[in-house]
Coordinates of N, CA, C and O in Angstrom, one line a residue:
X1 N 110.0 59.9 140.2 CA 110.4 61.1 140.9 C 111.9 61.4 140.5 O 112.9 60.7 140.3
X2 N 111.6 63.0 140.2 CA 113.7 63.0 139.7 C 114.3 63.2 140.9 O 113.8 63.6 141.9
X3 N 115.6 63.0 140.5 CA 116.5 62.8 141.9 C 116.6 64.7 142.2 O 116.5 65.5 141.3
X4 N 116.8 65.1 143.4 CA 116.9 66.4 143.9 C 119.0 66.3 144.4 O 119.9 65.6 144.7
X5 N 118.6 67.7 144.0 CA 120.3 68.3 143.6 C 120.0 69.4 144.6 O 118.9 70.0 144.5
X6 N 121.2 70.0 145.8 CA 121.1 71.1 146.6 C 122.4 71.6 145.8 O 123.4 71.0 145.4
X7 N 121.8 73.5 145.6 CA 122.8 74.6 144.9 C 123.0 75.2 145.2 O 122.3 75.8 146.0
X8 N 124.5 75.5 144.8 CA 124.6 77.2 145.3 C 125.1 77.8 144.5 O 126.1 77.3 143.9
X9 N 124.5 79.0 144.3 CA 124.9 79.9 143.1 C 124.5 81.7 142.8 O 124.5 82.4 141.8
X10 N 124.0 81.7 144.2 CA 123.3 82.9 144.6 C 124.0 83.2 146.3 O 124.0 82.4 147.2
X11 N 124.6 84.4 146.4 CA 124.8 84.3 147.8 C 123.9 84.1 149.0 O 124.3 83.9 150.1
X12 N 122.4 84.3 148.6 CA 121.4 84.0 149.3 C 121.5 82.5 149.7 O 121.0 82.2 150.8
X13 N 122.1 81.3 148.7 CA 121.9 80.3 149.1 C 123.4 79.9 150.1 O 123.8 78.7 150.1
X14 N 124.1 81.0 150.7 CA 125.3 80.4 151.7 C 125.1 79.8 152.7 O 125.8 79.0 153.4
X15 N 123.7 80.4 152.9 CA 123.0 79.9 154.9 C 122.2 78.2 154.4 O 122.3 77.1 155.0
X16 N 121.5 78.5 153.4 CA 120.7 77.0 153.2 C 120.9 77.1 151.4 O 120.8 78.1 150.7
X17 N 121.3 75.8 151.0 CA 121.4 75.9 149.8 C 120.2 75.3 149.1 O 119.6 74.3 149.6
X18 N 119.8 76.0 147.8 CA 118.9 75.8 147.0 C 118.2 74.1 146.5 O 118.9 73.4 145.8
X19 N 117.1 73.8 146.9 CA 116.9 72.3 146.2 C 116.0 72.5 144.8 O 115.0 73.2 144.8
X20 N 116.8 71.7 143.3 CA 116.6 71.5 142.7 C 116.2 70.0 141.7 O 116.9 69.0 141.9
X21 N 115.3 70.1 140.8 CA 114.9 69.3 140.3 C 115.4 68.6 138.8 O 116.2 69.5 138.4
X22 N 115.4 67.9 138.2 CA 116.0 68.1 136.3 C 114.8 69.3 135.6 O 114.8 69.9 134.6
X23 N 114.2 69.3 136.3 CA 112.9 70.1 135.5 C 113.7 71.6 135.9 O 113.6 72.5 135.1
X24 N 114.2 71.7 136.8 CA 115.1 73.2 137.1 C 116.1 73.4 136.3 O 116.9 74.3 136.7
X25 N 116.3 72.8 135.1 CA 117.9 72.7 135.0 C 117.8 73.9 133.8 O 118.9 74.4 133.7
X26 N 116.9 74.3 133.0 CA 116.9 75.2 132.2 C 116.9 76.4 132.9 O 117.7 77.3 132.8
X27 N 116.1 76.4 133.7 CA 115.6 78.0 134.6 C 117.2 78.3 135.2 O 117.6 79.4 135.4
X28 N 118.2 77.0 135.7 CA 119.1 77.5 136.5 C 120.2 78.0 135.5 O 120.7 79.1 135.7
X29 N 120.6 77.1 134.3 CA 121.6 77.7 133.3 C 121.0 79.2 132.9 O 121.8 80.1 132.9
X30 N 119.8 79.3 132.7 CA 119.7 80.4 132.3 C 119.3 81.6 133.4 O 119.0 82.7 133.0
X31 N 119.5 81.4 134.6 CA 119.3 82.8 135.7 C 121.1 82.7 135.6 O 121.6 83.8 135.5
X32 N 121.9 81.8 135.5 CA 123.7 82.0 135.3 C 124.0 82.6 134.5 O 125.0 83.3 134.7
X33 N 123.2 83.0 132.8 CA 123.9 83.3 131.6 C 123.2 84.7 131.7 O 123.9 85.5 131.0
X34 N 121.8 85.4 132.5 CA 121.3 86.2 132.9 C 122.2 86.8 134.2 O 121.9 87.9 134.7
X35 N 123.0 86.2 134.7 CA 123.4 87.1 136.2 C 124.7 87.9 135.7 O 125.1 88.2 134.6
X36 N 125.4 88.1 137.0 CA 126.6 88.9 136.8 C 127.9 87.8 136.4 O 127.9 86.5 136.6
X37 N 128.9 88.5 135.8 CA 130.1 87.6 135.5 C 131.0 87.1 137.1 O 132.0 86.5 137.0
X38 N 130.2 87.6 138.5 CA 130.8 86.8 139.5 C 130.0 86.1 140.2 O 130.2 85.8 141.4
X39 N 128.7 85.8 139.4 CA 128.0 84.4 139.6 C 127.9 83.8 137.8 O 127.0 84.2 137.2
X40 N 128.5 83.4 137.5 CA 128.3 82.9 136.7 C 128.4 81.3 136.5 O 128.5 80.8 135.4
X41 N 128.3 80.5 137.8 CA 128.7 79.4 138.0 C 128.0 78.5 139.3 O 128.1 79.1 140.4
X42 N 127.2 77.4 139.4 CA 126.8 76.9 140.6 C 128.3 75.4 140.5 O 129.2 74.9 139.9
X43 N 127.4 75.3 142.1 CA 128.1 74.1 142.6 C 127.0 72.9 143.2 O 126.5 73.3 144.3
X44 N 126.6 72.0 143.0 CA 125.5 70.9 143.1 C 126.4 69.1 143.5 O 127.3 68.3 143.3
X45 N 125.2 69.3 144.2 CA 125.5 67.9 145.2 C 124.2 67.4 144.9 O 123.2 68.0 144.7
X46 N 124.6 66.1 144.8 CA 123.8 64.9 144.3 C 122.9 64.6 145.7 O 123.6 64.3 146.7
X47 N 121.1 64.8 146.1 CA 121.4 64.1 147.4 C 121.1 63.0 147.5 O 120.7 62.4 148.5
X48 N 121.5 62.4 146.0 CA 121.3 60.6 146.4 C 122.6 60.2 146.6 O 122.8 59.0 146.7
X49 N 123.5 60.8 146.7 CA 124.8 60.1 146.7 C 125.3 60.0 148.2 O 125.1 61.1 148.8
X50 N 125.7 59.1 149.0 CA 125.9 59.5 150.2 C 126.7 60.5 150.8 O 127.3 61.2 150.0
X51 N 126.6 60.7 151.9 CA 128.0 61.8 152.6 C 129.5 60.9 153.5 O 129.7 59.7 154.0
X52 N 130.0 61.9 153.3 CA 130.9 61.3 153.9 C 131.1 61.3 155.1 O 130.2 61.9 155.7
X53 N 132.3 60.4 156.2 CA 132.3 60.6 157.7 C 131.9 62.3 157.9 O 130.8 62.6 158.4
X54 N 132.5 63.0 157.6 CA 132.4 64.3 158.0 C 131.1 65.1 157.8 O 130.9 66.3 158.3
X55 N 130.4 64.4 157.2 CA 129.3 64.9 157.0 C 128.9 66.1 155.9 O 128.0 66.9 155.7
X56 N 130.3 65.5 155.2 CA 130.5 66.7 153.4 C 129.8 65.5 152.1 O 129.7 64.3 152.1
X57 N 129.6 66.5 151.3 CA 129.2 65.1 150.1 C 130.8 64.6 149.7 O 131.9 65.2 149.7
X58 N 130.2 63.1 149.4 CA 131.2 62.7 148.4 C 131.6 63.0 147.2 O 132.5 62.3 146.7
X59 N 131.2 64.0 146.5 CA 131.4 64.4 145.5 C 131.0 66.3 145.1 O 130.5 67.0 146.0
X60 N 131.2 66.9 143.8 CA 130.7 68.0 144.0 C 130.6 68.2 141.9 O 131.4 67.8 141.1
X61 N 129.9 68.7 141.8 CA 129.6 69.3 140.7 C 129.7 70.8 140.1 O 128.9 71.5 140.6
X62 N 130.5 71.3 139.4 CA 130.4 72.7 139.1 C 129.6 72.9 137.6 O 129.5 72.0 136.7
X63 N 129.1 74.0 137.6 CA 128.6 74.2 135.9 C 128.6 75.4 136.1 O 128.0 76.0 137.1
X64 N 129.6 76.1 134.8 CA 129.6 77.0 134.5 C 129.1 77.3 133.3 O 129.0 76.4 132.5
X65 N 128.6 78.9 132.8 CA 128.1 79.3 131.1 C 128.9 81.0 131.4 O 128.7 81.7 132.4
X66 N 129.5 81.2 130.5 CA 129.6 82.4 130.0 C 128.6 83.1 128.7 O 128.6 82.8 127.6
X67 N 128.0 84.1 129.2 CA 127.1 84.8 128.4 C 127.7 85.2 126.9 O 127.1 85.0 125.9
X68 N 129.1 85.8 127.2 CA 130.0 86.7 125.9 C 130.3 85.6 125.2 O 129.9 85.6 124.1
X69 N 131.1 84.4 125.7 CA 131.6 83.2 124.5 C 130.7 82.3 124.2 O 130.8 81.5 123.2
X70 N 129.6 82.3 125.1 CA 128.3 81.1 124.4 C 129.1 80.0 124.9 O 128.8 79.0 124.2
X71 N 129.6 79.7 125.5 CA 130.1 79.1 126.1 C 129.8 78.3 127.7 O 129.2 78.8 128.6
X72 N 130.5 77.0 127.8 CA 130.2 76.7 129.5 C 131.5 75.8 129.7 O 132.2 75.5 128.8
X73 N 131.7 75.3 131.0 CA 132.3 74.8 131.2 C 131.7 73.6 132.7 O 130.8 73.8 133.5
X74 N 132.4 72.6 132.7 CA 131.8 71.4 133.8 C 133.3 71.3 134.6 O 134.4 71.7 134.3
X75 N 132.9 70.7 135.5 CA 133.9 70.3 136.6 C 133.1 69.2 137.5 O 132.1 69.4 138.1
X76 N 133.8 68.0 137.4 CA 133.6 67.1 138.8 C 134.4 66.0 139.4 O 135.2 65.3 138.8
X77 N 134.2 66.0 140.5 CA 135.0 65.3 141.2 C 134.6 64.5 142.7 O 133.6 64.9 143.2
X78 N 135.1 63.6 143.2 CA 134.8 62.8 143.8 C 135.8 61.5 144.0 O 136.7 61.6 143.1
X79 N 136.0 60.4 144.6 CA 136.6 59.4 145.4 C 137.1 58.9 143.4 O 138.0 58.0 143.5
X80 N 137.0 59.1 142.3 CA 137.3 58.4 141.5 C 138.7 59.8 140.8 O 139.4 59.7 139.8
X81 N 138.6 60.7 141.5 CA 139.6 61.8 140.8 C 138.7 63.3 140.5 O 137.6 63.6 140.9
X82 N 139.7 64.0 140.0 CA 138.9 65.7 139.3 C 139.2 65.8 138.0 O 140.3 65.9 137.6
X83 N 138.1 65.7 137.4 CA 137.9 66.1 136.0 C 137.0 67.5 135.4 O 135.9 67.9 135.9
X84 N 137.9 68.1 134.0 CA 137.0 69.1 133.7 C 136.3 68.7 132.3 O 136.6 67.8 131.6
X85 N 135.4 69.6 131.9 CA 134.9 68.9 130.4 C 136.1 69.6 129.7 O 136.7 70.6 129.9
X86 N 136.1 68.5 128.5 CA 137.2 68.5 127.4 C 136.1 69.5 125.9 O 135.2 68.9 125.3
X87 N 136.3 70.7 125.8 CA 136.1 70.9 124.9 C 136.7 71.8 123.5 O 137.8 71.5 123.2
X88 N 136.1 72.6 122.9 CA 136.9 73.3 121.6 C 138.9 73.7 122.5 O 139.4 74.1 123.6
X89 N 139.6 73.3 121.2 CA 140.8 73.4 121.7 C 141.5 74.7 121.5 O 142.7 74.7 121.8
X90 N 140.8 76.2 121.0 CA 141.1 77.1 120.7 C 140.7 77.8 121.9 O 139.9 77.2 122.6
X91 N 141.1 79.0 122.3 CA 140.3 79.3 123.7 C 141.2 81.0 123.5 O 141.5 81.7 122.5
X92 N 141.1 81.3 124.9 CA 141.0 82.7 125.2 C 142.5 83.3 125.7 O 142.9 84.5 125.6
X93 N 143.3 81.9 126.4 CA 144.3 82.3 126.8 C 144.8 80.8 127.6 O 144.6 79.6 127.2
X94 N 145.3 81.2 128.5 CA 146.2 79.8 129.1 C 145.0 79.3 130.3 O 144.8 78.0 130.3
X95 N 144.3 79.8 131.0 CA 143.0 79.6 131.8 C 142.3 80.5 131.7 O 142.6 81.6 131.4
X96 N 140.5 79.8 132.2 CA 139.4 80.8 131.5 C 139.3 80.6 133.4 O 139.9 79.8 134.1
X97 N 138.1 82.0 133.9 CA 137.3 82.4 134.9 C 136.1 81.5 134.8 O 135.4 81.2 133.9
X98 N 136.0 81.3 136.4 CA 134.5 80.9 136.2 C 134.2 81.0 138.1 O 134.9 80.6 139.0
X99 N 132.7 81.8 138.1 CA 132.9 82.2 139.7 C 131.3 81.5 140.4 O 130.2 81.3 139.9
X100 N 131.8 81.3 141.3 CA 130.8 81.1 142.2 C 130.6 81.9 143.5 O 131.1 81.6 144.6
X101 N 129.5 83.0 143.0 CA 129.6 84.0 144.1 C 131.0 84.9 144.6 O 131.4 85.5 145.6
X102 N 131.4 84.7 143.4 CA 132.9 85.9 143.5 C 134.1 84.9 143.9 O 135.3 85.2 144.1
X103 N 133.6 83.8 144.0 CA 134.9 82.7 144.5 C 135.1 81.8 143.5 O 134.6 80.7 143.4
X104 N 136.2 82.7 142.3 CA 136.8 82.2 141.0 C 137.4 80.8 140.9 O 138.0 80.3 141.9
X105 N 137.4 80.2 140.0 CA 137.8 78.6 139.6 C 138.4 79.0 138.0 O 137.8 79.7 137.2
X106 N 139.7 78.4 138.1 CA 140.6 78.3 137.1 C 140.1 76.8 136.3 O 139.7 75.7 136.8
X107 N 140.1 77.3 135.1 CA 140.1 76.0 133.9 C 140.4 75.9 132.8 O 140.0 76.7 132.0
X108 N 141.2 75.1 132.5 CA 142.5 75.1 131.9 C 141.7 75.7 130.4 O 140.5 75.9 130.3
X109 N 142.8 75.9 129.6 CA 142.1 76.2 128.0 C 141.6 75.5 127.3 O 141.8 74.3 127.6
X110 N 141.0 75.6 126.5 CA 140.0 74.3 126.3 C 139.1 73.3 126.8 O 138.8 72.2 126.3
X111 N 138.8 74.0 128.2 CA 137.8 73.2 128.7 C 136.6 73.4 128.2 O 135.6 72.6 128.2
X112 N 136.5 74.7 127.6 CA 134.6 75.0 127.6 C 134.0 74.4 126.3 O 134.6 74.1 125.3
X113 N 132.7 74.4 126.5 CA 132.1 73.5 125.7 C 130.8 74.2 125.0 O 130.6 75.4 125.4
X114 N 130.1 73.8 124.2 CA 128.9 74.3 124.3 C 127.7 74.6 125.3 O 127.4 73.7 126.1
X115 N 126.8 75.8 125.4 CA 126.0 75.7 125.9 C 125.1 74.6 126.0 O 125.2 73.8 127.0
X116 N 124.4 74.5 125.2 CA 123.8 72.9 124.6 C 124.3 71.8 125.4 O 123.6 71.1 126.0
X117 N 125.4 71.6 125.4 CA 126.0 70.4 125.8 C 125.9 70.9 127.6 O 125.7 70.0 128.4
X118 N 126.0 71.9 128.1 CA 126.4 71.9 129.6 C 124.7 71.7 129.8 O 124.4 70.8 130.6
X119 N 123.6 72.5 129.1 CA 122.7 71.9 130.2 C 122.2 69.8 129.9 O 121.4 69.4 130.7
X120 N 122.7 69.1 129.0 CA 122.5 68.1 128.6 C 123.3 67.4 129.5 O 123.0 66.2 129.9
X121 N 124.4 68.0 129.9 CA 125.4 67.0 131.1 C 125.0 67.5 132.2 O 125.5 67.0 133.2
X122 N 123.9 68.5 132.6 CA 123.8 68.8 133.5 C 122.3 68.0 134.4 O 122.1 67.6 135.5
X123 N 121.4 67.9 132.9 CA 120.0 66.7 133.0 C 120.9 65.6 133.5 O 120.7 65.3 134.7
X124 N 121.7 65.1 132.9 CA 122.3 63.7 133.2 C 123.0 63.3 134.4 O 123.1 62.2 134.8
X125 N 123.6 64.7 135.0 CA 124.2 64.7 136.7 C 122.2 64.2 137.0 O 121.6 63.1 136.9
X126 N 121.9 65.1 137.3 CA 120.6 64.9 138.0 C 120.2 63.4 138.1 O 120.0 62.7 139.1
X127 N 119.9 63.1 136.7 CA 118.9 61.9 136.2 C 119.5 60.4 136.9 O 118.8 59.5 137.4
X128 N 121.0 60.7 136.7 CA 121.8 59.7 137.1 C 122.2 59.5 138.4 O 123.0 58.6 138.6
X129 N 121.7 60.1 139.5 CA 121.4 60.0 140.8 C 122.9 60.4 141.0 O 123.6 59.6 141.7
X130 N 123.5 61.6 140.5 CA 124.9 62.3 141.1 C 126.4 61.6 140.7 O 127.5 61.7 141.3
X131 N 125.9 60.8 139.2 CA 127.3 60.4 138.6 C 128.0 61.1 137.3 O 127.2 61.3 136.4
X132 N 129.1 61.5 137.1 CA 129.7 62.0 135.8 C 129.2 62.0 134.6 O 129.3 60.9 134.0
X133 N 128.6 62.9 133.9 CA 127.9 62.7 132.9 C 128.7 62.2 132.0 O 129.8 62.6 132.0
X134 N 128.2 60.9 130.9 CA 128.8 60.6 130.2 C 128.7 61.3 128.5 O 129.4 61.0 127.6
X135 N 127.9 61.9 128.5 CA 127.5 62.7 127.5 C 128.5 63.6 126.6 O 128.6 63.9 125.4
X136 N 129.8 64.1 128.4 CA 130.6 64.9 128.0 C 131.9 64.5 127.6 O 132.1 63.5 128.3
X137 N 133.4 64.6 126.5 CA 134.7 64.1 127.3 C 135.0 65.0 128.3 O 134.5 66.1 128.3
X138 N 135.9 64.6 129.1 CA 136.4 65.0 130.3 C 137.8 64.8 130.4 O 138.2 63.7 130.1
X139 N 138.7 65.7 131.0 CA 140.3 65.8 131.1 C 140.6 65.8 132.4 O 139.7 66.3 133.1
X140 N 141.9 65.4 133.0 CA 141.9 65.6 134.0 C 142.7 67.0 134.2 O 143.8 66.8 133.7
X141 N 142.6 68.2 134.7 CA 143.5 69.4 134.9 C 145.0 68.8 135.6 O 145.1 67.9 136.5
X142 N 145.9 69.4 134.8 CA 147.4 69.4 135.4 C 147.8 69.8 136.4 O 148.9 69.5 136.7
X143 N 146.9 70.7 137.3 CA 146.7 71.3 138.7 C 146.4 70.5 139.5 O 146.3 70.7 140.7

């Protein structure tokens, strides 16, 4: 059985968030690189990973793709720190956009990576029952 991931990345999913599968992970990169430039980003919770006292996950996952640069970018974080993926060191400016539902996230320059590579770290969030893909490097932001 693959591990299931709850998303959000649609404002439909604000009330109850989406459950997803690794078998989902194509259809979801690609309804992101198909939507508008202020969804162009989910946020995913492992639900094998426990929650916290508060009853928030321990951790959280972002994946972004931009349609125009062919591009994506990763984010995660959890009890071990916040990391973004380390990718091409040429970029667009000093920070790139990336939205979830119109609620923008800064990432430094050079974080984005290939498409290719975001849904390959994104099988591996899943597969790995909600740990840091190793597939990717990762930096920590100076923020």
């Amino acid at each position: 059985m693959h591990e299931q991931v709850e998303a959000y990345y649609r404002q439909e999913h604000a009330a109850e968030r989406v459950k997803l599968t690794v078998d989902d992970v194509d259809s979801l990169i690609d309804t992101l690189l198909c939507g508008s430039d202020a969804e162009n980003m989910a946020e995913l919770h492992s639900l094998g990973r426990p929650l916290l006292a508060s009853g928030f996950p321990d951790h959280e996952f972002l994946v972004g793709v931009d349609k125009k640069r062919s591009a994506g970018v990763l984010s995660f974080m959890d009890e071990g720190g916040n990391f973004v993926s380390c990718g091409r060191p040429e970029g667009q400016g000093d920070v790139v956009f990336y939205f979830v539902v119109d609620n923008g996230t800064e990432f430094p320059d050079g974080s984005e990576i290939p498409i290719g590579l975001v849904r390959q770290a994104t099988k591996e969030f899943f597969t790995s029952g909600g740990l840091r893909p190793k597939c990717v490097e990762w930096q920590e932001p100076d923020w």
